[in-house]
């Protein structure tokens, strides 16, 4: 027994000895690591700084002619980067009332002005979430030794959301001109003076070629009145992942034949924000979208392209990144004849609660503006999830889209009520019934119920001459959890909205896909 | 027909709704705001108050935005005093009167730099050193501010002054785009250019710009040595004349000069020196045999010298070689120099050993007290006939069929 105890003691002593050694080694290594930080070349030369782009307002150099000396391309880039960073750190500073990195982009004396304002805002519990959307730079002066530059920044469109005690008070949008003196210090172009000048008006964007337009409450495409008869489309094998690795233009082409034969003329497709590369759109994704649009054009189908699928940030500082995303996609397809409309976001009103209604509305409003700037030729809409939200921003959009999954008997009333309020074309952008009767849903609808539903809906649509896009062509085998959540019965429901079942047979409802 | 009774009823409802809504708004009353303050232009540092007339039972806030940021003021009386940190900054100050999350009145005032206060001069001069002549220049930039650190308005008069070798100059320029600036071109002489500026009563500090001599022109070289003999012992010194630029300035100290020496075999030797007061020196050991050197100096890529020729005479015509009885010890010397003096220690003697017309070894030794002793040990050189070549100071002597015992 004594021997046993002794062994236990021995083990304890050895273990505690090892523990102490490990602890000491850990402390020494941490101390060494701490002492080494800041002195490594990486941080001294600022090479690792700003690798990820976080702030991308549209910036244009109008001219660089100046009396000092010609500027080098590299310096121009440096000035541009540091100047935008200066705006970014300033926006972050006013948002958090912290002075992080301000001293990197403002000289000590210029920084005092920001310090004073932040002190005042902090004592008043104010937080200002701001971003700039556009900058138009021209170089007024660049010194012979390359250490000093004066730039003029005109038409700076700025948004500010003002919060007091975390409550949004109001939003302000304005356009200003600035004159800025920058000095090259420690490898940074720092702001020495910034002077706000008389405000200016916004510059005119592109002019529409009149391809798609709305006159009163009718849609016109290429001078002809257009009645939307369509469907929301995903390929059967790749729902919510249309442009992924399994993208097959042949499959899509065949599906388009089915739709065309069924008498439809429009489809709605979805462009996921993250998958397309966020602020740096992947060219191969763009090519896939181009292929789909080209096939649609050849099959005489028009396309409503829903952007920003699965996007959910909306914070003011994130705006410029989404603007670059839109610019690259919308600008690329501005002359494409298959596109009918850009649908900015699918069901954004569902984000009101989690992201703040004002944030979402503010983002949508500016995004409409951005999209029109890059593509004035196609229509703009927002895919609201219900009729109640459909009147939001109805002055800004071209066509008002809404989804309807409620009781079919109420549709007539609800639609009439909306029709009176809105004098733009109304699009029933999603509707449908899941034939999901089965294990997960014993009292769900059968395929017969689904057929009846579509039959009735088509009658109403025909009678009222409504633009429509039904949900959806296929029953799906897999529905990603990001769409409806992970609950099996919800997934099950989402799998059975199609007109064609999982094995490729036309369901009873198919005959009512169109009228 | 699209219009039906239900439609009409709905229209009625919505009409009622909108009327009642309108009534509701009526109850709220449209907000009446007027600005009593008429002044729109201020000087930095002025006390600025915006006085609004509105229904004092309502709450209003004033959102302010200037060059550096934004803030929010609250007032119940309708009088908003602009905080000092905003009132003292130059630029447009935008204001937005907010009521119930809506902007009900907006406008702007402009604040100018305060020209009554003391001016501060920030001076930037670059490059800090330039080259003499009429091509290079330095730029003198002045960013004047008032005491609140606001850049002064455009068209402020700035006096740019500089002094150089007795000349004092003064020019006047107007500021534009926050700064005033002037280029100062270099003079033809090297020296220190002193620069300053002045606005009104305020003078800047003194700044200096160095004017360095321009690029060197071609120059002359000469050599100096103790004697003409190729003794491998003394040092020959090459020296440039005073190297000058095209304006007769002595080139900057430290200008690198390369002396390139070509001997009769075509081998290149090199010596290097940097100029001090325009003169660079290069030093090389005398050769140890008769030779003629062609010497030219270069400031690489910029200027070159003339070529001079240096002749070295042989120091001796012959020397003695003694073999001992077994021929295994060879004594070379005594080596005598030009005055028959024992040559200084360190003269090279080379012994080449041939066996059956094939060189089997080369031994090199330096002289000590005029002599060199080679010992050919039995273990390395078996008994037999050998040939020897012994050379020193440009003289070679050959010994054939020497028998090592």
Coordinates of C-alpha atoms in Angstrom, one line a residue, chain B residues 46 110 125 195 230 240 294 306:
Chain B
X46 CA -16.1 83.9 -34.8
X110 CA -19.0 79.4 -45.2
X125 CA 11.7 72.4 -49.8
X195 CA 15.8 80.1 -48.5
X230 CA 61.4 47.7 -61.4
X240 CA 44.7 63.6 -61.1
X294 CA 50.0 52.8 -70.1
X306 CA 44.7 61.6 -70.9

